[in-house]
Coordinates of C-alpha atoms and ligand atoms in Angstrom, one line a residue:
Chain C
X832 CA -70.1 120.5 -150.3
X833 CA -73.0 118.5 -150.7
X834 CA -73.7 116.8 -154.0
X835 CA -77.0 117.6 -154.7
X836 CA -78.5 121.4 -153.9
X837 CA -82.1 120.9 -152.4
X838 CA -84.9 122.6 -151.2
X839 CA -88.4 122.1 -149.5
X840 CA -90.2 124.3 -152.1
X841 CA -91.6 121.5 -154.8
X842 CA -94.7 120.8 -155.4
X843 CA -94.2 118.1 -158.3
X844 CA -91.7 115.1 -159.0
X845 CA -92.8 114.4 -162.9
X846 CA -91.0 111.3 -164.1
X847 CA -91.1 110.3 -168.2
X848 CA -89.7 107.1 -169.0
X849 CA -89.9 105.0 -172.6
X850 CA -88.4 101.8 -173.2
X851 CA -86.2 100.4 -170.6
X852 CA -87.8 102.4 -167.8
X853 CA -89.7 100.0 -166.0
X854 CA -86.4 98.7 -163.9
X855 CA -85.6 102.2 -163.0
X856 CA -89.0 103.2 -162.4
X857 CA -89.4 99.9 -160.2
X858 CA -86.3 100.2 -158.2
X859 CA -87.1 103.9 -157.5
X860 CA -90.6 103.1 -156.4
X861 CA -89.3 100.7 -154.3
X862 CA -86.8 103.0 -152.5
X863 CA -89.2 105.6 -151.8
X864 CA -91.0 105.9 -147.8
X865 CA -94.5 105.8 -148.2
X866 CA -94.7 109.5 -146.6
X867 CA -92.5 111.1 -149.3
X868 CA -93.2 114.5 -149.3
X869 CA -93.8 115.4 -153.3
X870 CA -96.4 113.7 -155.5
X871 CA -94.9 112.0 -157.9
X872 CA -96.4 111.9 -161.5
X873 CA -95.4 109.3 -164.3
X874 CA -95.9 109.2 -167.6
X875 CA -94.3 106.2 -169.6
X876 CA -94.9 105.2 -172.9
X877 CA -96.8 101.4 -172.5
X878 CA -99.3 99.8 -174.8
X879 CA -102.4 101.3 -175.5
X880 CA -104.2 98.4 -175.0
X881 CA -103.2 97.2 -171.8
X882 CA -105.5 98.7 -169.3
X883 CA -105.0 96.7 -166.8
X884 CA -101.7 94.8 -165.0
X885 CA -99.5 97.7 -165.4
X886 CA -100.4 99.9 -162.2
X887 CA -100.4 96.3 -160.5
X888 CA -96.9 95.9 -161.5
X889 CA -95.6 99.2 -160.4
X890 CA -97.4 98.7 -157.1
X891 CA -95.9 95.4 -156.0
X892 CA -92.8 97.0 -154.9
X893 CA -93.8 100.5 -154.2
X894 CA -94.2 101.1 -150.6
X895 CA -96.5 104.5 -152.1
X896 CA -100.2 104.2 -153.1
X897 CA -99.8 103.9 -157.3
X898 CA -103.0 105.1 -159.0
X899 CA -104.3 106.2 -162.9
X900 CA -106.4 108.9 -161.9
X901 CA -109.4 109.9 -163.2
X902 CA -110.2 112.7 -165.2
X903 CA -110.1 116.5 -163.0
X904 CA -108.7 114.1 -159.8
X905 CA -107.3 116.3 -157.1
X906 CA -104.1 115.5 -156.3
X907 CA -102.7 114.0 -152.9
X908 CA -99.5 114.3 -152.0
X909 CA -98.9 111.2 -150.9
X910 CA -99.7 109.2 -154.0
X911 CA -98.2 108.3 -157.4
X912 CA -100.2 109.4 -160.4
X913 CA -99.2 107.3 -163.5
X914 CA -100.9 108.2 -167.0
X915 CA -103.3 106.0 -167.9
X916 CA -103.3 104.0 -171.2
X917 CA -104.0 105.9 -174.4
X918 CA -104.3 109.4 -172.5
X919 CA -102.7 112.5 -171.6
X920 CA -101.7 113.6 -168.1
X921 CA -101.6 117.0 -167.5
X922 CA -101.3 118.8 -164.1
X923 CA -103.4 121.8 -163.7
X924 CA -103.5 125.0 -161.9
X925 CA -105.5 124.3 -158.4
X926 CA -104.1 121.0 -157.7
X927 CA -105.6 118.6 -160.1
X928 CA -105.2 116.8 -162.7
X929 CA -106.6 116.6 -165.8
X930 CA -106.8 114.1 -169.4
X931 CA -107.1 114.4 -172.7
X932 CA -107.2 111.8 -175.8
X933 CA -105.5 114.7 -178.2
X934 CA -103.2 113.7 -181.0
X935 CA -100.9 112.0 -180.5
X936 CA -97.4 113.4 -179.7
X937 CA -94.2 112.5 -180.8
X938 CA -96.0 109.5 -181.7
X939 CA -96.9 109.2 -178.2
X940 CA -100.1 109.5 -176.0
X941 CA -99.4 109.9 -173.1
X942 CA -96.5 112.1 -174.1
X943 CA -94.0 112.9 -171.4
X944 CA -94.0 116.7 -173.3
X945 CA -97.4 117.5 -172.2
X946 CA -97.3 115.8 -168.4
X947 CA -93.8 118.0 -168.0
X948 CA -95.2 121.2 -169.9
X949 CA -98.1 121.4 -168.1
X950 CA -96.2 120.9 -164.5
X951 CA -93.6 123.9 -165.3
X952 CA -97.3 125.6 -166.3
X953 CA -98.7 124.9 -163.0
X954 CA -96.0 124.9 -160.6
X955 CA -93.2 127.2 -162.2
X956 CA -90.2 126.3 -160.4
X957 CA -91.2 123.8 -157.8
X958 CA -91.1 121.0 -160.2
X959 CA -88.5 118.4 -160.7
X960 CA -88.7 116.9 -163.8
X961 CA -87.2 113.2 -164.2
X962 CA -86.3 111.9 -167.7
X963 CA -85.4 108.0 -168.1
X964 CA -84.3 105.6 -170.7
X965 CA -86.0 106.0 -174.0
X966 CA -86.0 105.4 -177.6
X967 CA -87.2 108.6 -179.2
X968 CA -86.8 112.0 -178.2
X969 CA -90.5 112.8 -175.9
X970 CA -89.9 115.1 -173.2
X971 CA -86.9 117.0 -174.4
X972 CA -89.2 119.9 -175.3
X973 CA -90.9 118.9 -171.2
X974 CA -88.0 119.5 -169.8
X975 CA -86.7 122.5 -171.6
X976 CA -89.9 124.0 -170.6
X977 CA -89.3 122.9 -166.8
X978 CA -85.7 124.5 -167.3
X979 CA -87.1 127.5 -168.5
X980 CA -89.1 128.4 -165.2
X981 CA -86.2 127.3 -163.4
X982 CA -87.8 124.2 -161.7
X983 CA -84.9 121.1 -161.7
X984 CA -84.0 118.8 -164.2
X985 CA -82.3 115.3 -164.2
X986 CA -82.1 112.6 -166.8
X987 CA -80.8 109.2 -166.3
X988 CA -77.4 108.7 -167.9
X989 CA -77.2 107.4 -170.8
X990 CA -74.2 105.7 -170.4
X991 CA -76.2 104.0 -168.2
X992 CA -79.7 103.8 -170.0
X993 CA -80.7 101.2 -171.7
X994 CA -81.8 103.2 -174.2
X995 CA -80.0 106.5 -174.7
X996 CA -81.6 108.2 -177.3
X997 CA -84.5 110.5 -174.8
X998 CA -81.7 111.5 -172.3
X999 CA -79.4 112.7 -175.1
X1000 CA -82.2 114.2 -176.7
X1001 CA -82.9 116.2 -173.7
X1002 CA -78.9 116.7 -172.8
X1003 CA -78.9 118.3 -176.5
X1004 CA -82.0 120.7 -176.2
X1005 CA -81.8 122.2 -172.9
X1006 CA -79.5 122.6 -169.8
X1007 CA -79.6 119.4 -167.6
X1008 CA -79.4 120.2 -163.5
X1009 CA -77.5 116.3 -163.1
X1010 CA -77.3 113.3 -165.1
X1011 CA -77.5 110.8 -162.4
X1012 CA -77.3 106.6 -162.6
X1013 CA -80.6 105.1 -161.3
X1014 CA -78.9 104.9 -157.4
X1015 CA -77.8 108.1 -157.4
X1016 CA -81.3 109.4 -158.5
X1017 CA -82.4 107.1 -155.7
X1018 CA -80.6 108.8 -153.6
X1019 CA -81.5 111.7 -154.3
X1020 CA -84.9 111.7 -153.5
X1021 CA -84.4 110.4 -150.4
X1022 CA -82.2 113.4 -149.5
X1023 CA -84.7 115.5 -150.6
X1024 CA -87.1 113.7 -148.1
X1025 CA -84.7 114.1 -145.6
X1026 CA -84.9 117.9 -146.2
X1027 CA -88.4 118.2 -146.1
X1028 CA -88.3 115.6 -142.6
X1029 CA -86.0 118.3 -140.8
Chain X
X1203 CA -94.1 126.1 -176.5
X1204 CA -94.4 129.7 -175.6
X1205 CA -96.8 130.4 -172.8
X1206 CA -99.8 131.7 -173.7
X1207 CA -101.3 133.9 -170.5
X1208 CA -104.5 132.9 -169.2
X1209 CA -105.6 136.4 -169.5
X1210 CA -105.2 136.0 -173.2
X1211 CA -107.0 132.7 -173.3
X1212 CA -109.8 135.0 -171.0
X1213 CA -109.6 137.9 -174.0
X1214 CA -109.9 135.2 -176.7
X1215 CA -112.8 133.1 -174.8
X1216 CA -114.8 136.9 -174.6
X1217 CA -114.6 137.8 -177.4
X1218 CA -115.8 135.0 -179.3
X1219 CA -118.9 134.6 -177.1
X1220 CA -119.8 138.2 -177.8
X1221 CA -119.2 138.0 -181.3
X1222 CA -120.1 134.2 -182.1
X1223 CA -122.1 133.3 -179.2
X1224 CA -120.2 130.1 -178.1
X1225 CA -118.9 130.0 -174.7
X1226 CA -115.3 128.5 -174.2
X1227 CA -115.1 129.8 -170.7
X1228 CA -115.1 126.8 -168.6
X1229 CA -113.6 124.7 -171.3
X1230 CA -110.4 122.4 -169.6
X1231 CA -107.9 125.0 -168.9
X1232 CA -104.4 123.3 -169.7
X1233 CA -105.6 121.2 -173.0
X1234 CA -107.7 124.4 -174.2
X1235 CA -104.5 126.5 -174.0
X1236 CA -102.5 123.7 -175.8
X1237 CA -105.3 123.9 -178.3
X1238 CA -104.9 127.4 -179.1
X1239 CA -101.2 127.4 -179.5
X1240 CA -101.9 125.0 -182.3
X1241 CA -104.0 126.9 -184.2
X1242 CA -101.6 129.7 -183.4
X1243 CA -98.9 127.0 -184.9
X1244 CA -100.9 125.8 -187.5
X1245 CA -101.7 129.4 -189.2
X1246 CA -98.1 130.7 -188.3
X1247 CA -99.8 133.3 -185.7
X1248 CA -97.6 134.9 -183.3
X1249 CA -100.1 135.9 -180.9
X1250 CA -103.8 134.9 -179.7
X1251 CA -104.6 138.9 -180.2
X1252 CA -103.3 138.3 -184.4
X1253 CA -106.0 135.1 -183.8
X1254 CA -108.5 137.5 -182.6
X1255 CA -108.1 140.2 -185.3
X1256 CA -108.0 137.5 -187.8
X1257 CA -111.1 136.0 -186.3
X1258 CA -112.8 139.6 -186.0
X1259 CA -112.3 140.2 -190.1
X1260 CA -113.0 136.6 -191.8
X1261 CA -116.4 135.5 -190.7
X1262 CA -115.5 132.2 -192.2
X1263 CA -112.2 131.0 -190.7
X1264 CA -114.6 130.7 -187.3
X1265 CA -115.9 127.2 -188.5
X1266 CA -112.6 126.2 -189.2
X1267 CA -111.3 127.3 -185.7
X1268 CA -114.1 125.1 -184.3
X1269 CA -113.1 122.5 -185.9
X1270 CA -109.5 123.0 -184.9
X1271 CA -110.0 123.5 -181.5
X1272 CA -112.4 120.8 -180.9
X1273 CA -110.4 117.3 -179.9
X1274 CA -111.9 115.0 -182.4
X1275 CA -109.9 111.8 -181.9
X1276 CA -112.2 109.0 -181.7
X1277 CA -112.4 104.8 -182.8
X1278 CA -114.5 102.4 -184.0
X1279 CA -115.6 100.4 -180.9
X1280 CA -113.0 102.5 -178.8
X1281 CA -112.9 100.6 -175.1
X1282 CA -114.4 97.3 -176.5
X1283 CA -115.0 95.8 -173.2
X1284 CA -117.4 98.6 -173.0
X1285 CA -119.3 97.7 -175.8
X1286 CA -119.4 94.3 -175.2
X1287 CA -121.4 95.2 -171.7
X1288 CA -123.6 97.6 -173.8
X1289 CA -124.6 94.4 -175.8
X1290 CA -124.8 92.1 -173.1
X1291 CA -126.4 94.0 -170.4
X1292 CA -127.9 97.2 -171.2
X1293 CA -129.5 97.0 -174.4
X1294 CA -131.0 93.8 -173.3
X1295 CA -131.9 95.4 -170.0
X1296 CA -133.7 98.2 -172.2
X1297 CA -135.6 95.9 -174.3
X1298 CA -136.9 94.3 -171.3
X1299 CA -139.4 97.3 -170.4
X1300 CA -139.2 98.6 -174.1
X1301 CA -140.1 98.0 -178.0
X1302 CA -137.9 100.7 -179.3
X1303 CA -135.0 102.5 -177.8
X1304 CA -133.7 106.3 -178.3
X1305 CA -130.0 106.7 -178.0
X1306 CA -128.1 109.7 -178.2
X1307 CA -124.7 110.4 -179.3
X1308 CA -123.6 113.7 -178.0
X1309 CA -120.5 114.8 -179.0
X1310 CA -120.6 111.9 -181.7
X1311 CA -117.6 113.2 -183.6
X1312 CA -116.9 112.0 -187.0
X1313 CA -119.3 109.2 -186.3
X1314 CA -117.2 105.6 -185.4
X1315 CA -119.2 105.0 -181.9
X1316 CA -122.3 105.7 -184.4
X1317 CA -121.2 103.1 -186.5
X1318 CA -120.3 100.8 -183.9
X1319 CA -123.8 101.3 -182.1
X1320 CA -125.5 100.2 -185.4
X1321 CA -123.3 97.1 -186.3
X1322 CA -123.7 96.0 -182.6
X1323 CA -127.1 96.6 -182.9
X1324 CA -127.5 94.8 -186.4
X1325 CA -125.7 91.8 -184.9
X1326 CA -128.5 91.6 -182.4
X1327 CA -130.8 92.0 -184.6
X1328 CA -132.8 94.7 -183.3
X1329 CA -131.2 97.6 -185.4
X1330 CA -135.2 98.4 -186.4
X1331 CA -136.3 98.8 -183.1
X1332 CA -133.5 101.9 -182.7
X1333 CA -134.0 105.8 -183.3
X1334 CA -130.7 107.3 -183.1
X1335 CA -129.3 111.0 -183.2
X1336 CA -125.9 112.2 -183.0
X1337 CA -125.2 115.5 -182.3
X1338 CA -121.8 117.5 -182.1
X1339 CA -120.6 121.4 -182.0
X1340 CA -118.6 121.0 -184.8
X1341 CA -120.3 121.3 -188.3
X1342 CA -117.5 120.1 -190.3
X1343 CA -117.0 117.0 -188.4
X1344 CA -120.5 116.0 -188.3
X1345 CA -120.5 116.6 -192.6
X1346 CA -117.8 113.5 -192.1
X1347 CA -119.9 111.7 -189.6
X1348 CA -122.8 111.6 -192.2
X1349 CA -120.1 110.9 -195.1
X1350 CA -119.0 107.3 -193.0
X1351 CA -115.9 107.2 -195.4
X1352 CA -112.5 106.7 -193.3
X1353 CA -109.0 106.8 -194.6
X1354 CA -107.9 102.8 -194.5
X1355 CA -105.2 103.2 -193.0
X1356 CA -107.2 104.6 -189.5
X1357 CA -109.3 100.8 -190.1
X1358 CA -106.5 98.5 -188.7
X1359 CA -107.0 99.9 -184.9
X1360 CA -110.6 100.1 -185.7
X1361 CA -110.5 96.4 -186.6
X1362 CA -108.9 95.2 -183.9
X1363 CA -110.9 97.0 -181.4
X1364 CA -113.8 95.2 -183.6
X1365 CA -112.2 91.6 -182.9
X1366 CA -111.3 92.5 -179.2
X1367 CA -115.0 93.3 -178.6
X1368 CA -116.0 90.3 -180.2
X1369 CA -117.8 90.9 -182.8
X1370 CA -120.1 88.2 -184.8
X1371 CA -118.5 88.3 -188.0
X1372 CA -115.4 90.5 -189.4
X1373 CA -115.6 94.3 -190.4
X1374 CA -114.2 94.3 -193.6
X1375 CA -118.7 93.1 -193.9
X1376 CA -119.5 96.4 -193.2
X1377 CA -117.2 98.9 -195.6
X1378 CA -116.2 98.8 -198.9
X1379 CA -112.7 99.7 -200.3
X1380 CA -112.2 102.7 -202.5
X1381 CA -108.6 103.7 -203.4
X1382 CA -107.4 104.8 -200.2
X1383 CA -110.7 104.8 -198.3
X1384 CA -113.2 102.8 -196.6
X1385 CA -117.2 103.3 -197.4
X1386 CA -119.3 102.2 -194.9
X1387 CA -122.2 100.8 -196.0
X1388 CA -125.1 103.4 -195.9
X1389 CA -127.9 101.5 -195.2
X1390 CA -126.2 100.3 -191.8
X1391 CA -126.8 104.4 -190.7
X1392 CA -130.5 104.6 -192.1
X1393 CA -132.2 105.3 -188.7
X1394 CA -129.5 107.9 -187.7
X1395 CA -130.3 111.4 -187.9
X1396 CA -127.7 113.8 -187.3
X1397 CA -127.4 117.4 -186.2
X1398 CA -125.6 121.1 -185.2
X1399 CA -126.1 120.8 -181.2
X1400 CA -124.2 122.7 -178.4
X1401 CA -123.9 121.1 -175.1
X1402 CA -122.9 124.1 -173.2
X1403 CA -125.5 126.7 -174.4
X1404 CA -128.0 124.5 -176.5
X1405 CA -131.3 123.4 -174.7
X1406 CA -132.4 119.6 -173.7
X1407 CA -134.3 119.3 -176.9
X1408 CA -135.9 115.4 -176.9
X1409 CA -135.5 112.2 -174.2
X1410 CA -133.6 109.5 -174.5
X1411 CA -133.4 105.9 -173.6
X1412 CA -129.7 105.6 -173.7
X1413 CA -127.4 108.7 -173.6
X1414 CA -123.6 108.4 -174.8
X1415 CA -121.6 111.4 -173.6
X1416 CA -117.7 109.9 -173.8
X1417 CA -114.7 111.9 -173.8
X1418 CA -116.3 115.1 -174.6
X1419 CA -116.8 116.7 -170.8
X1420 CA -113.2 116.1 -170.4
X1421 CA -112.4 118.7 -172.2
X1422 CA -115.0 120.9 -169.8
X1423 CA -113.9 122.2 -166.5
X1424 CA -115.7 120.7 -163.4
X1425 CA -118.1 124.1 -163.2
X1426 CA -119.5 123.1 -167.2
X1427 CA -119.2 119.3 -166.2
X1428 CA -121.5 119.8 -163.8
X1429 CA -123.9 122.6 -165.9
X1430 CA -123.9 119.5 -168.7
X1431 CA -124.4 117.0 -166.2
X1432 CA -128.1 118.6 -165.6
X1433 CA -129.0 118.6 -169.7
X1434 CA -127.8 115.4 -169.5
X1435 CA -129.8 114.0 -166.6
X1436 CA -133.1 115.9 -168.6
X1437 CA -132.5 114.3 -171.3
X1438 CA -132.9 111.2 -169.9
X1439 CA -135.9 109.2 -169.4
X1440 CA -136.2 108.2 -166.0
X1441 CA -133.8 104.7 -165.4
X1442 CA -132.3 105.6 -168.7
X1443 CA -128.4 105.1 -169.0
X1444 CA -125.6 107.4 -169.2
X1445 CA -122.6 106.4 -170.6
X1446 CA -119.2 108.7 -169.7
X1447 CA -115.4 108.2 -171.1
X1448 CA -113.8 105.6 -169.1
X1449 CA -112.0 107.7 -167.2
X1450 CA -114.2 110.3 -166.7
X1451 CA -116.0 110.3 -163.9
X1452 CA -119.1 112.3 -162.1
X1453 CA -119.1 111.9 -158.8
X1454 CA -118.2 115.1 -157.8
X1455 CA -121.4 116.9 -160.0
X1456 CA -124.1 118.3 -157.1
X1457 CA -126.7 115.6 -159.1
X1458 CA -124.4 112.6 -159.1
X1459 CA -126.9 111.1 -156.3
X1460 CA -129.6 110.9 -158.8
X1461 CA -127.5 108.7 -160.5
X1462 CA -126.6 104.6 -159.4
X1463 CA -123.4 103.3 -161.3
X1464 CA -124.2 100.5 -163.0
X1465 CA -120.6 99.8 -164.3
X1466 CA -117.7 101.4 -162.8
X1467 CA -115.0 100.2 -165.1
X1468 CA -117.1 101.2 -168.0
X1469 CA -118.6 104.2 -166.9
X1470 CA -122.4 103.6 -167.5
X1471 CA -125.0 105.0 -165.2
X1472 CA -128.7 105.0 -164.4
X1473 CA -130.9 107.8 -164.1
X1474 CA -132.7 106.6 -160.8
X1475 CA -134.5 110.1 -159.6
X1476 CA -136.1 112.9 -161.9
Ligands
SAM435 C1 -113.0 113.2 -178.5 S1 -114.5 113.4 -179.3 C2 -115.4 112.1 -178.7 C3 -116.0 111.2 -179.8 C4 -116.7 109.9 -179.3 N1 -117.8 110.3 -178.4 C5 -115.7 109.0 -178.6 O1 -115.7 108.9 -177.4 O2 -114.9 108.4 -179.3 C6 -115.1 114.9 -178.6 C7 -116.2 115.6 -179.4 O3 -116.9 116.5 -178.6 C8 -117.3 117.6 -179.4 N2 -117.6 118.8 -178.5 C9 -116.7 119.6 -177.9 N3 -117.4 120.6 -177.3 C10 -118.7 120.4 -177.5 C11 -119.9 121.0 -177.2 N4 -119.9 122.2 -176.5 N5 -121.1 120.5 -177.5 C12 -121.1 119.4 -178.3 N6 -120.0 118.7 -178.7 C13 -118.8 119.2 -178.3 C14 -116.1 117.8 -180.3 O4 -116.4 118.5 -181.4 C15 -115.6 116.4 -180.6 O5 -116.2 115.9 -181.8

């Protein structure tokens, strides 16, 4: 049997990370092809003041184009779209994205609930939503809404997390598709490219 | 959160044009939606139809609803690099060829970038020489806008986006404490006038020398972006400026040619063609 059940029909790889995510999100980056088949879409918790350095940082290793988009930017499959500093990422219906400087959110802006919310809004069940290390609880309610329309979700294991609270907090509101170690999430997406290559 | 259906959000949006003239149509769909649910959360609706009925009976709750559904977030000095070109390059620039300068605030929200327009302003010393109006859909936030009293505790980000822009002395010079508020000094907004304005159905009503339009057409789809785009652009005097959210952008408005950027990173353009 193979260990993970995959499929050619996603649209949308959103990926929500707090503190201790920026190894994961790093090494994944890193692993990725440049032609990966799914836009990926990141929203991490950072410092609202830091505008610049942090798209450089992801990009050193990323063999994928890394860009904050701008406001209503269509979206290209072959990038990575990470939320930009002090604003909301939402993916729209019609292939775009869009931002907002609402409230924050679970003390958060960007939060991870409105990036994955808006996702399972747009693209129903071809979304795969991603849930990293954290230390609060953003994106439980993102990924239970992703569940919800049957689109996939994993969190990092938080036996394995730097910080465990945002997995748990997603393991205890909704029903997790795997709970995956950083190299096994790896390599998952690059079976899932492999899928889409045949 | 429960899924509200874009046909409901098209119900809601038609009937309050018809019954209160404003146009949410081509508002941004995903954070309009999340706005709704939060009045629905807010009042402990079940449904945007109970919002409707309760909108049809109490002619009243409709000013609140604006106010609720408008994103009103805003900062002293918010993007201080920004500011720091607007003191450096632009007002000079516009002093160059002028003795006064017009600047609008549209959109102006409870009134920090006003506030921060008139310190900078002051600290050049040329305060006199400005005429300044700030407009905004909202009638309740504009009442605060006018009142220039903050709760403290919202003064420490303001603050630091002061000291990050650079400014010539501290804030604390331009407020006074009052239990838990700050009072901004009133004669600091003297030359402001403020008023009702809607951006998506009002009319270009005056010309401007300098036109501040941030974070407010994000929340438009790219259909009303580019409708506001042409008030804008007639508001503006020709090589007047135009100054959008920093990561908004305009290039993809059918008028963006009659535009140059002058500042990418900071979102300020030039009128160049009428
Ligand atoms: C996020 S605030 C921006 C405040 C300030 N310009 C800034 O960047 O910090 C957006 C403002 O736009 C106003 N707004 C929304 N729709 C509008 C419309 N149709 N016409 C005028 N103002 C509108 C809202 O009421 C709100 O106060």
């Amino acid at each position: 049997m193979p260990k993970f059940e995959l499929s050619t029909k996603y649209k949308a790889i959103v990926i929500g990370g707090s503190a201790g995510s920026f190894q994961p999100i790093t090494q994944i980056l890193a692993a990725l092809p440049k032609e990966f088949p799914v836009p990926l879409f990141l929203c991490l918790h950072r410092l609202k003041h830091v505008r610049h350095g942090f798209v450089e940082a992801l990009s050193i290793k990323s063999n994928k184009d890394v860009i904050e988009p701008a406001d209503k930017e269509s979206i290209r499959k072959d990038k990575v779209y990470l939320a930009p500093a002090n604003y909301h990422m939402a993916l729209e219906l019609g292939h775009f994205i869009s931002l907002s400087t609402e409230e924050l959110i679970n003390n958060s802006r960007p939060s991870i609930d409105i990036t994955f919310e808006s996702a399972a809004y747009a693209y129903r069940d071809k979304v795969i939503g991603i849930l990293l290390s954290g230390a609060n609880k953003d994106g439980a309610a993102g990924m239970e809404a992703i569940h919800a329309k049957n689109g996939m979700t994993i969190v990092q294991d938080p036996s394995k997390s730097v910080i465990n609270a945002m997995p748990n907090a997603a393991l205890a509101r909704t029903k997790v598709d795997y709970i995956l170690s950083v190299e096994e999430i790896i390599e998952f997406l690059l079976e899932l490219d492999k899928k889409y290559r045949i | 959160m429960g899924d509200i259906e874009i046909t409901e959000l098209r119900k809601l949006t038609e009937f309050i044009k018809q019954e209160f003239d404003y146009d949410f149509k081509n508002y941004a769909m995903s954070s309009f939606r999340r706005r709704i649910q939060r009045v629905l959360d807010l009042y402990k609706m079940d449904s945007v139809d109970e919002l409707i009925r309760l909108l049809a009976k109490q002619e009243f709750f409709f000013e609140e609803f604006i106010s609720e559904v408008t994103v009103n977030v805003t900062e002293m000095f918010r993007d201080p690099t920004f500011w720091r070109v607007l003191r450096e390059h632009i007002i000079p620039n516009i002093l160059l060829n002028h003795n006064k300068i017009s600047i609008w605030h549209a959109g102006c929200s409870s009134g920090e970038e006003i506030i921060s327009m008139m310190i900078m302003l002051d600290e050049m010393g040329v305060a006199d020489k400005a005429k300044i109006v700030a407009t905004d859909v909202d009638k309740a936030i504009i009442e605060r806008a006018k009142k220039a009293t903050y709760p403290l505790k919202n003064m420490e980000v303001n603050r630091k986006n002061y000291l990050r822009y650079q400014g010539k002395y501290t804030l604390e010079r331009y407020y006074k404490e009052s239990g838990s508020e700050a009072i901004i000094n009133p004669s600091l907004l003297e030359n402001v006038s403020y008023r009702k304005h809607d951006l998506v159905q009002g009319s270009v009503f005056s010309k401007f020398d300098l036109v501040l339009c941030r974070n407010v057409m994000i929340y438009f789809n790219q259909t009303l972006q580019n409708d506001v785009l042409h008030k804008l652009h007639e508001s503006l005097f020709k090589y007047g400026y135009l100054v959008i959210g920093s990561k908004e952008s305009l290039i993809w408005c059918d008028i963006a040619h009659k535009f140059i950027v002058v500042n990418n990173e900071e979102k300020i353009y030039k009128k160049i063609k009428d």
